[in-house]
Amino acid sequence: MASNFPSLSDVLYQELRSTVRGDAYRRGDPSFLDYSRMFNGDVKVSAMAVVCPLDAPDISQVILFCRKHSISASVKAGGYGTAGWAVGGDIIIDLCKITDIDIEPPAADGSFTSIRDMPLLGGKGKVKAGPPLLPTVASSKRRREDDDELRSYDLASATVADFLYPGGSSAPFADRPPVTRRRLEFTAPALETPQMSTYPATSGSSHNPNTTLLSSNSLGSSIAMVSNPLVFDLPSMDGAATAVALPSPLPDTSSKPPPCLSSLDDPFSYLDDTQNSPAPPAASTSRLAQFMPNALFATPSFLESPTNILTYAMPIYSHAFMTFGAGKRQKEIDQFSAANPLEAMSLAGGRGAVPYHVPSAAHPVGSAIMILGGFGFLGRLHGLSSDNLVEAEVVLADGQIVVVSHNEHPDLWWALRGAGPAFGVVTRYKARAYPVPVVFAGNLIYRFHRATAPSLVKHFRDCVKGAPRELYANVLLTAGPAGQDSLVVIQMCYVGPKVKGQEFLQAISSWDGERCLLNEVDEKSFLHQQDSVAQVLRGKAGNKWFIRSALISSLPDDIVNKTVLQFADTPVGCTWLFELAGGALGDFEDNCIPKAQRQASFTVAALHQWDIDFQDPRCVHSAEEWIAETLAPVTLGGPLPSFLGRQEPPGRVIACYGENWARLCEVKQKYDPDNFFRNSFWPLNAEGEIIEPEEHEPQHIQF
């Protein structure tokens, strides 16, 4: 971070501190570094101060302070954006102290408690009419510790961790510059695979977000048959003891997935098989969860235990409502979901519990994913993150605080879900969360070879064609273990038990062009599955990051062939992703993300990282060439807004919104006419003229 930028004057600093209840730090204060740091290390922070408001009134005061003194502001809600908009203002508004969170089942009529009736504990305003929110306030030191813990992804799969981190390092690219990969040339023996089962072409049932209670006919994808249930006493919500049935899993007599290579056959056989120490489970505030033995939903051993009810618990509600502050990162929200399951019924009678999760991108992301699209493992089943937002507390450009929903400020509500950072500061979100008793998920890892990789990618494409909404799948071309060849990684996540998802694994794993180095697909908790992409990417905070993305209509053979040849010459640290889209994405048309983008077959992304001290133009140029040139014949407009990155051409930003761009500009003119929220992706100035990225984006160390 450069040191020749100005700090806030004593007079202004004292005025700022006197207007907010939260903390404020000037440049030069050690805490300034902690709160202005971004995940992308290639960002120059020129801000004079950072303020950590405690609530919406605090943010309103900061906005009025900035307007009074003609000072620009930027908003940081996690710090994962690669462009650095979050720290581009003179004053950084860091939302990290707004961490209240709560979950509630729907009322009998399907309604929920409004955010305005759920004030923060210790906050100003009304007497609480709804359930209390649970706040946490962290010091800068504690925030750093939380960051470190959140960046541990080994619970996704200890097997994958051992494979990718043979030396125990979580930063395989930190000690070496990008180089063209060395190819390992060898002939692997053929791998026996099970016969491929019949593949269904159903597209799944239609999405109906208004359904509240689950019928017995809608539970097939979440429940497996059980016998010989175990029973323990669980205190009920009113203090009485209730018997809870814990089914014993039936023995698995189905065909097994392809075996992994033994250490004698594996070309990476030198890799250690060291154990990883699991992180402690998240604390639960649920009375139901507290009476469950062994913190069931937060421990990796739970799924293997004889008291596993995740697969067999029957959700009572089709969805719940999660309310959370903008300072919560997605992993923290998922941890809360796992530690606070809602009551369910077991097939054998009695009571159980099931965690409910908000659809989001995989870890790590901040809360702004809720207003920028957000596609992840639940996206094909339930839609984008922004599609599942039902209410938001927003501070506008004039300092006004409003609650926005379908019924209040409908024009802003339409724009907020997909373009939110350009329209206001969202302080609290309320979103639908869905029951996820268990997922059948994991990785199939193959050696990357330019001669066989096209066949594998095409096989993946053909297998997932017509897949049901419960199935998420992607294929990544990525770097291998340090010093070794690149990998092709297929990730699948079936939202349901193994008995329902194993036929899709059998189809995908039937490819026999290369030996499978690792197959660890199994039943998992959704919390741990959310770490799986980050575990394979091995992303390191402080590295340089560059991201480009697109939505494509199809994946023809010639595009696959060109992609593999281009990827073979990229530097180490580059990952290219094809992610199956479709499903529920096409069910929503009431926000600013246009229908054309929602009809894409795949989302694709180039996710590039390299050491902060090394400069290699290929890390940028290879991503640009692949996205802008190779994929151009099948590209649909721009990417999902959540994938917008640094130095993004204005035309690509506008293309994200397609036919909705003109209306979006009208709403912008109404709610932010002088472009106060200029430190965002918004590619226009206050006069409505197109501006280049460097005019609303912080400088980068080397670009």
Tab-separated table of N, CA and C in Angstrom, residues 307-453:
chain	number	residue	atom	x	y	z
A	307	THR	N	-25.836	-41.980	13.841
A	307	THR	CA	-26.944	-41.077	14.174
A	307	THR	C	-27.179	-40.064	13.074
A	308	ASN	N	-26.850	-40.431	11.848
A	308	ASN	CA	-27.018	-39.519	10.726
A	308	ASN	C	-28.489	-39.411	10.350
A	309	ILE	N	-29.095	-38.249	10.617
A	309	ILE	CA	-30.487	-38.049	10.210
A	309	ILE	C	-30.606	-37.061	9.074
A	310	LEU	N	-29.474	-36.531	8.590
A	310	LEU	CA	-29.564	-35.551	7.509
A	310	LEU	C	-30.245	-36.142	6.290
A	311	THR	N	-29.860	-37.364	5.931
A	311	THR	CA	-30.409	-37.977	4.735
A	311	THR	C	-31.885	-38.303	4.907
A	312	TYR	N	-32.294	-38.521	6.134
A	312	TYR	CA	-33.615	-39.089	6.357
A	312	TYR	C	-34.607	-38.123	6.993
A	313	ALA	N	-34.168	-36.944	7.396
A	313	ALA	CA	-35.093	-35.990	7.991
A	313	ALA	C	-36.004	-35.397	6.923
A	314	MET	N	-37.244	-35.200	7.251
A	314	MET	CA	-38.236	-34.694	6.308
A	314	MET	C	-38.542	-33.239	6.649
A	315	PRO	N	-38.154	-32.277	5.818
A	315	PRO	CA	-38.409	-30.860	6.116
A	315	PRO	C	-39.902	-30.590	6.242
A	316	ILE	N	-40.241	-29.716	7.156
A	316	ILE	CA	-41.636	-29.311	7.327
A	316	ILE	C	-41.996	-28.182	6.364
A	317	TYR	N	-41.047	-27.294	6.112
A	317	TYR	CA	-41.293	-26.115	5.283
A	317	TYR	C	-40.512	-26.203	3.980
A	318	SER	N	-41.108	-25.703	2.905
A	318	SER	CA	-40.396	-25.669	1.628
A	318	SER	C	-39.283	-24.638	1.643
A	319	HIS	N	-39.417	-23.609	2.511
A	319	HIS	CA	-38.365	-22.617	2.650
A	319	HIS	C	-38.541	-21.911	3.988
A	320	ALA	N	-37.491	-21.220	4.406
A	320	ALA	CA	-37.520	-20.366	5.589
A	320	ALA	C	-37.027	-18.992	5.161
A	321	PHE	N	-36.888	-18.081	6.121
A	321	PHE	CA	-36.404	-16.738	5.817
A	321	PHE	C	-35.197	-16.421	6.694
A	322	MET	N	-34.101	-16.066	6.049
A	322	MET	CA	-32.865	-15.705	6.742
A	322	MET	C	-32.692	-14.191	6.672
A	323	THR	N	-32.465	-13.572	7.827
A	323	THR	CA	-32.166	-12.144	7.895
A	323	THR	C	-30.731	-11.995	8.366
A	324	PHE	N	-29.935	-11.214	7.647
A	324	PHE	CA	-28.528	-11.097	8.029
A	324	PHE	C	-27.987	-9.731	7.656
A	325	GLY	N	-27.031	-9.274	8.475
A	325	GLY	CA	-26.387	-8.002	8.231
A	325	GLY	C	-25.396	-8.077	7.090
A	326	ALA	N	-25.124	-6.928	6.485
A	326	ALA	CA	-24.260	-6.876	5.303
A	326	ALA	C	-22.806	-7.192	5.614
A	327	GLY	N	-22.435	-7.244	6.883
A	327	GLY	CA	-21.071	-7.603	7.239
A	327	GLY	C	-20.815	-9.095	7.269
A	328	LYS	N	-21.850	-9.893	7.129
A	328	LYS	CA	-21.695	-11.344	7.126
A	328	LYS	C	-21.187	-11.817	5.769
A	329	ARG	N	-20.098	-12.593	5.776
A	329	ARG	CA	-19.655	-13.280	4.562
A	329	ARG	C	-20.496	-14.546	4.381
A	330	GLN	N	-20.539	-15.051	3.145
A	330	GLN	CA	-21.402	-16.191	2.862
A	330	GLN	C	-21.040	-17.403	3.708
A	331	LYS	N	-19.772	-17.618	3.964
A	331	LYS	CA	-19.389	-18.783	4.756
A	331	LYS	C	-19.929	-18.671	6.174
A	332	GLU	N	-19.933	-17.457	6.722
A	332	GLU	CA	-20.488	-17.257	8.058
A	332	GLU	C	-21.989	-17.529	8.073
A	333	ILE	N	-22.666	-17.167	6.992
A	333	ILE	CA	-24.102	-17.428	6.894
A	333	ILE	C	-24.354	-18.929	6.821
A	334	ASP	N	-23.550	-19.640	6.028
A	334	ASP	CA	-23.706	-21.087	5.930
A	334	ASP	C	-23.374	-21.775	7.254
A	335	GLN	N	-22.386	-21.269	7.971
A	335	GLN	CA	-22.067	-21.828	9.279
A	335	GLN	C	-23.243	-21.650	10.240
A	336	PHE	N	-23.878	-20.476	10.207
A	336	PHE	CA	-25.045	-20.239	11.042
A	336	PHE	C	-26.170	-21.194	10.660
A	337	SER	N	-26.382	-21.391	9.354
A	337	SER	CA	-27.438	-22.302	8.898
A	337	SER	C	-27.203	-23.713	9.426
A	338	ALA	N	-25.959	-24.178	9.346
A	338	ALA	CA	-25.649	-25.527	9.802
A	338	ALA	C	-25.832	-25.681	11.303
A	339	ALA	N	-25.529	-24.620	12.045
A	339	ALA	CA	-25.608	-24.687	13.507
A	339	ALA	C	-27.012	-24.403	14.024
A	340	ASN	N	-27.922	-23.954	13.156
A	340	ASN	CA	-29.274	-23.588	13.583
A	340	ASN	C	-30.318	-24.211	12.661
A	341	PRO	N	-30.389	-25.540	12.625
A	341	PRO	CA	-31.381	-26.199	11.765
A	341	PRO	C	-32.786	-25.962	12.276
A	342	LEU	N	-33.745	-26.120	11.384
A	342	LEU	CA	-35.154	-26.006	11.763
A	342	LEU	C	-35.741	-27.395	11.977
A	343	GLU	N	-36.772	-27.415	12.763
A	343	GLU	CA	-37.410	-28.678	13.117
A	343	GLU	C	-37.918	-29.395	11.871
A	344	ALA	N	-37.775	-30.712	11.884
A	344	ALA	CA	-38.235	-31.552	10.788
A	344	ALA	C	-38.813	-32.833	11.378
A	345	MET	N	-39.292	-33.701	10.521
A	345	MET	CA	-39.826	-34.990	10.951
A	345	MET	C	-38.963	-36.091	10.367
A	346	SER	N	-38.772	-37.146	11.139
A	346	SER	CA	-38.051	-38.307	10.614
A	346	SER	C	-39.059	-39.281	10.029
A	347	LEU	N	-38.607	-40.111	9.115
A	347	LEU	CA	-39.505	-41.068	8.485
A	347	LEU	C	-40.029	-42.083	9.481
A	348	ALA	N	-39.256	-42.323	10.543
A	348	ALA	CA	-39.654	-43.323	11.525
A	348	ALA	C	-40.530	-42.728	12.618
A	349	GLY	N	-40.896	-41.475	12.495
A	349	GLY	CA	-41.669	-40.805	13.514
A	349	GLY	C	-40.777	-39.994	14.420
A	350	GLY	N	-41.355	-39.147	15.241
A	350	GLY	CA	-40.548	-38.306	16.111
A	350	GLY	C	-40.058	-37.075	15.386
A	351	ARG	N	-39.062	-36.437	15.972
A	351	ARG	CA	-38.596	-35.150	15.467
A	351	ARG	C	-37.140	-35.216	15.043
A	352	GLY	N	-36.828	-34.438	14.041
A	352	GLY	CA	-35.457	-34.293	13.588
A	352	GLY	C	-35.181	-32.830	13.316
A	353	ALA	N	-34.185	-32.549	12.524
A	353	ALA	CA	-33.846	-31.169	12.182
A	353	ALA	C	-33.115	-31.142	10.854
A	354	VAL	N	-33.301	-30.057	10.131
A	354	VAL	CA	-32.686	-29.892	8.813
A	354	VAL	C	-32.158	-28.466	8.694
A	355	PRO	N	-30.911	-28.282	8.218
A	355	PRO	CA	-30.407	-26.919	7.983
A	355	PRO	C	-31.011	-26.323	6.716
A	356	TYR	N	-31.246	-25.024	6.750
A	356	TYR	CA	-31.780	-24.289	5.601
A	356	TYR	C	-30.714	-23.303	5.131
A	357	HIS	N	-30.427	-23.300	3.825
A	357	HIS	CA	-29.354	-22.472	3.273
A	357	HIS	C	-29.884	-21.503	2.221
A	358	VAL	N	-29.295	-20.302	2.206
A	358	VAL	CA	-29.614	-19.290	1.203
A	358	VAL	C	-28.833	-19.600	-0.074
A	359	PRO	N	-29.474	-19.638	-1.238
A	359	PRO	CA	-28.723	-19.847	-2.485
A	359	PRO	C	-27.677	-18.754	-2.672
A	360	SER	N	-26.460	-19.155	-2.959
A	360	SER	CA	-25.372	-18.195	-3.113
A	360	SER	C	-24.276	-18.828	-3.941
A	361	ALA	N	-23.317	-18.010	-4.325
A	361	ALA	CA	-22.107	-18.540	-4.940
A	361	ALA	C	-21.312	-19.295	-3.881
A	362	ALA	N	-20.392	-20.140	-4.328
A	362	ALA	CA	-19.540	-20.877	-3.402
A	362	ALA	C	-18.601	-19.913	-2.686
A	363	HIS	N	-18.083	-20.350	-1.548
A	363	HIS	CA	-17.145	-19.535	-0.775
A	363	HIS	C	-15.880	-19.280	-1.614
A	364	PRO	N	-15.206	-18.144	-1.423
A	364	PRO	CA	-15.543	-17.042	-0.528
A	364	PRO	C	-16.213	-15.894	-1.286
A	365	VAL	N	-17.308	-15.397	-0.743
A	365	VAL	CA	-17.956	-14.198	-1.274
A	365	VAL	C	-18.511	-13.392	-0.108
A	366	GLY	N	-18.699	-12.088	-0.331
A	366	GLY	CA	-19.323	-11.227	0.660
A	366	GLY	C	-20.811	-11.095	0.409
A	367	SER	N	-21.469	-10.292	1.225
A	367	SER	CA	-22.921	-10.193	1.161
A	367	SER	C	-23.430	-9.532	-0.115
A	368	ALA	N	-22.591	-8.743	-0.795
A	368	ALA	CA	-23.046	-8.057	-2.011
A	368	ALA	C	-23.431	-9.029	-3.112
A	369	ILE	N	-23.079	-10.304	-2.964
A	369	ILE	CA	-23.498	-11.303	-3.940
A	369	ILE	C	-25.023	-11.341	-4.046
A	370	MET	N	-25.708	-10.929	-2.970
A	370	MET	CA	-27.168	-10.948	-2.951
A	370	MET	C	-27.779	-9.914	-3.894
A	371	ILE	N	-27.010	-8.904	-4.286
A	371	ILE	CA	-27.550	-7.848	-5.158
A	371	ILE	C	-26.774	-7.750	-6.474
A	372	LEU	N	-26.008	-8.811	-6.787
A	372	LEU	CA	-25.236	-8.829	-8.033
A	372	LEU	C	-25.457	-10.121	-8.827
A	373	GLY	N	-26.528	-10.813	-8.549
A	373	GLY	CA	-26.763	-12.093	-9.222
A	373	GLY	C	-26.513	-13.211	-8.241
A	374	GLY	N	-25.342	-13.854	-8.351
A	374	GLY	CA	-24.963	-14.901	-7.417
A	374	GLY	C	-25.471	-16.267	-7.830
A	375	PHE	N	-24.596	-17.087	-8.441
A	375	PHE	CA	-24.973	-18.428	-8.906
A	375	PHE	C	-24.071	-19.455	-8.252
A	376	GLY	N	-24.669	-20.510	-7.708
A	376	GLY	CA	-23.888	-21.536	-7.035
A	376	GLY	C	-24.573	-22.888	-7.075
A	377	PHE	N	-24.260	-23.722	-6.081
A	377	PHE	CA	-24.717	-25.110	-6.077
A	377	PHE	C	-26.242	-25.246	-6.017
A	378	LEU	N	-26.932	-24.270	-5.456
A	378	LEU	CA	-28.393	-24.324	-5.372
A	378	LEU	C	-29.072	-23.530	-6.477
A	379	GLY	N	-28.293	-22.925	-7.358
A	379	GLY	CA	-28.840	-22.012	-8.349
A	379	GLY	C	-29.766	-22.660	-9.358
A	380	ARG	N	-29.426	-23.844	-9.839
A	380	ARG	CA	-30.284	-24.507	-10.826
A	380	ARG	C	-31.601	-24.972	-10.204
A	381	LEU	N	-31.594	-25.162	-8.898
A	381	LEU	CA	-32.797	-25.623	-8.209
A	381	LEU	C	-33.664	-24.467	-7.712
A	382	HIS	N	-33.020	-23.367	-7.278
A	382	HIS	CA	-33.770	-22.292	-6.636
A	382	HIS	C	-33.524	-20.903	-7.222
A	383	GLY	N	-32.644	-20.751	-8.206
A	383	GLY	CA	-32.410	-19.445	-8.800
A	383	GLY	C	-31.194	-18.747	-8.227
A	384	LEU	N	-30.929	-17.540	-8.723
A	384	LEU	CA	-29.796	-16.742	-8.283
A	384	LEU	C	-30.013	-16.232	-6.861
A	385	SER	N	-28.942	-15.778	-6.240
A	385	SER	CA	-29.054	-15.179	-4.908
A	385	SER	C	-30.044	-14.025	-4.929
A	386	SER	N	-29.911	-13.142	-5.924
A	386	SER	CA	-30.779	-11.970	-5.998
A	386	SER	C	-32.232	-12.350	-6.258
A	387	ASP	N	-32.476	-13.508	-6.864
A	387	ASP	CA	-33.848	-13.962	-7.089
A	387	ASP	C	-34.535	-14.336	-5.785
A	388	ASN	N	-33.757	-14.667	-4.766
A	388	ASN	CA	-34.313	-15.138	-3.505
A	388	ASN	C	-34.321	-14.080	-2.418
A	389	LEU	N	-33.948	-12.862	-2.771
A	389	LEU	CA	-34.065	-11.744	-1.838
A	389	LEU	C	-35.538	-11.340	-1.746
A	390	VAL	N	-36.051	-11.153	-0.535
A	390	VAL	CA	-37.455	-10.770	-0.374
A	390	VAL	C	-37.606	-9.388	0.255
A	391	GLU	N	-36.530	-8.857	0.857
A	391	GLU	CA	-36.602	-7.534	1.475
A	391	GLU	C	-35.188	-7.065	1.780
A	392	ALA	N	-34.987	-5.760	1.793
A	392	ALA	CA	-33.669	-5.209	2.102
A	392	ALA	C	-33.819	-3.849	2.764
A	393	GLU	N	-32.945	-3.583	3.720
A	393	GLU	CA	-32.828	-2.256	4.320
A	393	GLU	C	-31.715	-1.526	3.584
A	394	VAL	N	-32.020	-0.343	3.042
A	394	VAL	CA	-31.100	0.345	2.142
A	394	VAL	C	-30.935	1.797	2.577
A	395	VAL	N	-29.693	2.275	2.552
A	395	VAL	CA	-29.406	3.693	2.750
A	395	VAL	C	-29.155	4.301	1.375
A	396	LEU	N	-29.943	5.315	1.036
A	396	LEU	CA	-29.871	5.911	-0.300
A	396	LEU	C	-28.806	6.999	-0.371
A	397	ALA	N	-28.606	7.532	-1.566
A	397	ALA	CA	-27.553	8.516	-1.809
A	397	ALA	C	-27.776	9.825	-1.063
A	398	ASP	N	-29.005	10.109	-0.658
A	398	ASP	CA	-29.274	11.328	0.105
A	398	ASP	C	-29.294	11.069	1.609
A	399	GLY	N	-28.932	9.857	2.030
A	399	GLY	CA	-28.905	9.508	3.441
A	399	GLY	C	-30.202	8.936	3.960
A	400	GLN	N	-31.236	8.913	3.144
A	400	GLN	CA	-32.530	8.375	3.567
A	400	GLN	C	-32.433	6.864	3.748
A	401	ILE	N	-33.090	6.344	4.785
A	401	ILE	CA	-33.114	4.911	5.056
A	401	ILE	C	-34.484	4.368	4.670
A	402	VAL	N	-34.506	3.359	3.812
A	402	VAL	CA	-35.765	2.785	3.348
A	402	VAL	C	-35.700	1.265	3.444
A	403	VAL	N	-36.852	0.652	3.592
A	403	VAL	CA	-36.989	-0.798	3.463
A	403	VAL	C	-37.605	-1.056	2.097
A	404	VAL	N	-36.932	-1.855	1.292
A	404	VAL	CA	-37.313	-2.060	-0.104
A	404	VAL	C	-37.793	-3.492	-0.287
A	405	SER	N	-38.881	-3.639	-1.002
A	405	SER	CA	-39.425	-4.965	-1.280
A	405	SER	C	-40.318	-4.879	-2.510
A	406	HIS	N	-40.989	-5.982	-2.798
A	406	HIS	CA	-41.910	-6.014	-3.943
A	406	HIS	C	-42.998	-4.954	-3.815
A	407	ASN	N	-43.389	-4.662	-2.576
A	407	ASN	CA	-44.484	-3.722	-2.348
A	407	ASN	C	-44.034	-2.309	-2.026
A	408	GLU	N	-42.766	-2.114	-1.710
A	408	GLU	CA	-42.252	-0.795	-1.339
A	408	GLU	C	-41.102	-0.412	-2.257
A	409	HIS	N	-41.228	0.743	-2.885
A	409	HIS	CA	-40.230	1.214	-3.861
A	409	HIS	C	-39.994	0.143	-4.934
A	410	PRO	N	-41.025	-0.268	-5.641
A	410	PRO	CA	-40.881	-1.374	-6.598
A	410	PRO	C	-39.861	-1.122	-7.699
A	411	ASP	N	-39.693	0.135	-8.118
A	411	ASP	CA	-38.693	0.406	-9.158
A	411	ASP	C	-37.276	0.186	-8.624
A	412	LEU	N	-37.022	0.637	-7.410
A	412	LEU	CA	-35.713	0.395	-6.797
A	412	LEU	C	-35.514	-1.084	-6.515
A	413	TRP	N	-36.581	-1.759	-6.115
A	413	TRP	CA	-36.517	-3.204	-5.860
A	413	TRP	C	-36.103	-3.955	-7.124
A	414	TRP	N	-36.636	-3.549	-8.252
A	414	TRP	CA	-36.285	-4.180	-9.533
A	414	TRP	C	-34.802	-3.978	-9.835
A	415	ALA	N	-34.296	-2.760	-9.628
A	415	ALA	CA	-32.905	-2.447	-9.957
A	415	ALA	C	-31.925	-3.010	-8.937
A	416	LEU	N	-32.341	-3.047	-7.679
A	416	LEU	CA	-31.449	-3.472	-6.608
A	416	LEU	C	-30.982	-4.900	-6.795
A	417	ARG	N	-31.866	-5.759	-7.287
A	417	ARG	CA	-31.543	-7.184	-7.417
A	417	ARG	C	-30.827	-7.442	-8.745
A	418	GLY	N	-29.537	-7.137	-8.741
A	418	GLY	CA	-28.702	-7.329	-9.922
A	418	GLY	C	-27.747	-6.181	-10.156
A	419	ALA	N	-28.092	-4.986	-9.658
A	419	ALA	CA	-27.236	-3.808	-9.847
A	419	ALA	C	-27.140	-3.000	-8.563
A	420	GLY	N	-27.375	-3.629	-7.432
A	420	GLY	CA	-27.514	-2.948	-6.161
A	420	GLY	C	-26.438	-1.968	-5.755
A	421	PRO	N	-25.137	-2.283	-5.896
A	421	PRO	CA	-24.104	-1.367	-5.409
A	421	PRO	C	-24.132	0.019	-6.034
A	422	ALA	N	-24.754	0.169	-7.184
A	422	ALA	CA	-24.835	1.479	-7.838
A	422	ALA	C	-26.022	2.293	-7.364
A	423	PHE	N	-26.846	1.733	-6.464
A	423	PHE	CA	-28.087	2.401	-6.083
A	423	PHE	C	-28.195	2.705	-4.598
A	424	GLY	N	-27.384	2.118	-3.777
A	424	GLY	CA	-27.479	2.372	-2.352
A	424	GLY	C	-26.609	1.417	-1.563
A	425	VAL	N	-26.634	1.585	-0.235
A	425	VAL	CA	-25.898	0.709	0.669
A	425	VAL	C	-26.907	-0.193	1.365
A	426	VAL	N	-26.895	-1.460	1.023
A	426	VAL	CA	-27.771	-2.406	1.701
A	426	VAL	C	-27.123	-2.777	3.032
A	427	THR	N	-27.873	-2.606	4.106
A	427	THR	CA	-27.340	-2.890	5.444
A	427	THR	C	-27.827	-4.218	5.995
A	428	ARG	N	-29.068	-4.586	5.635
A	428	ARG	CA	-29.602	-5.868	6.075
A	428	ARG	C	-30.414	-6.509	4.954
A	429	TYR	N	-30.299	-7.810	4.867
A	429	TYR	CA	-30.984	-8.591	3.840
A	429	TYR	C	-31.957	-9.565	4.494
A	430	LYS	N	-33.049	-9.838	3.807
A	430	LYS	CA	-33.914	-10.966	4.158
A	430	LYS	C	-34.104	-11.780	2.890
A	431	ALA	N	-33.766	-13.066	2.959
A	431	ALA	CA	-33.793	-13.913	1.774
A	431	ALA	C	-34.394	-15.272	2.103
A	432	ARG	N	-34.908	-15.920	1.081
A	432	ARG	CA	-35.385	-17.281	1.256
A	432	ARG	C	-34.207	-18.229	1.442
A	433	ALA	N	-34.385	-19.176	2.350
A	433	ALA	CA	-33.414	-20.249	2.565
A	433	ALA	C	-34.162	-21.567	2.406
A	434	TYR	N	-33.457	-22.568	1.884
A	434	TYR	CA	-34.119	-23.818	1.526
A	434	TYR	C	-33.515	-24.994	2.292
A	435	PRO	N	-34.339	-26.016	2.579
A	435	PRO	CA	-33.818	-27.179	3.311
A	435	PRO	C	-32.832	-27.968	2.458
A	436	VAL	N	-31.678	-28.235	3.018
A	436	VAL	CA	-30.670	-29.053	2.337
A	436	VAL	C	-30.194	-30.116	3.331
A	437	PRO	N	-30.938	-31.213	3.468
A	437	PRO	CA	-30.545	-32.235	4.422
A	437	PRO	C	-29.169	-32.825	4.128
A	438	VAL	N	-28.875	-33.032	2.856
A	438	VAL	CA	-27.606	-33.635	2.475
A	438	VAL	C	-27.393	-33.399	0.987
A	439	VAL	N	-26.135	-33.381	0.558
A	439	VAL	CA	-25.823	-33.353	-0.874
A	439	VAL	C	-24.904	-34.522	-1.192
A	440	PHE	N	-25.047	-35.053	-2.371
A	440	PHE	CA	-24.148	-36.089	-2.886
A	440	PHE	C	-23.205	-35.372	-3.838
A	441	ALA	N	-21.983	-35.131	-3.397
A	441	ALA	CA	-21.141	-34.163	-4.103
A	441	ALA	C	-19.671	-34.491	-3.941
A	442	GLY	N	-18.873	-33.882	-4.802
A	442	GLY	CA	-17.426	-34.032	-4.703
A	442	GLY	C	-16.740	-33.841	-6.039
A	443	ASN	N	-15.498	-34.314	-6.117
A	443	ASN	CA	-14.615	-34.069	-7.261
A	443	ASN	C	-14.186	-35.362	-7.939
A	444	LEU	N	-14.117	-35.300	-9.245
A	444	LEU	CA	-13.432	-36.306	-10.060
A	444	LEU	C	-12.233	-35.606	-10.675
A	445	ILE	N	-11.039	-36.076	-10.382
A	445	ILE	CA	-9.823	-35.382	-10.798
A	445	ILE	C	-9.048	-36.241	-11.803
A	446	TYR	N	-8.706	-35.620	-12.925
A	446	TYR	CA	-7.950	-36.273	-13.993
A	446	TYR	C	-6.723	-35.433	-14.330
A	447	ARG	N	-5.723	-36.088	-14.865
A	447	ARG	CA	-4.562	-35.365	-15.364
A	447	ARG	C	-4.942	-34.621	-16.638
A	448	PHE	N	-4.530	-33.353	-16.749
A	448	PHE	CA	-4.755	-32.593	-17.978
A	448	PHE	C	-3.746	-33.027	-19.029
A	449	HIS	N	-4.260	-33.394	-20.179
A	449	HIS	CA	-3.421	-33.699	-21.341
A	449	HIS	C	-4.142	-33.131	-22.549
A	450	ARG	N	-3.439	-32.351	-23.334
A	450	ARG	CA	-4.093	-31.661	-24.444
A	450	ARG	C	-4.684	-32.629	-25.465
A	451	ALA	N	-4.199	-33.866	-25.488
A	451	ALA	CA	-4.723	-34.842	-26.450
A	451	ALA	C	-6.042	-35.457	-25.997
A	452	THR	N	-6.252	-35.579	-24.701
A	452	THR	CA	-7.449	-36.254	-24.196
A	452	THR	C	-8.439	-35.324	-23.501
A	453	ALA	N	-7.999	-34.164	-23.062
A	453	ALA	CA	-8.891	-33.249	-22.345
A	453	ALA	C	-10.122	-32.850	-23.165
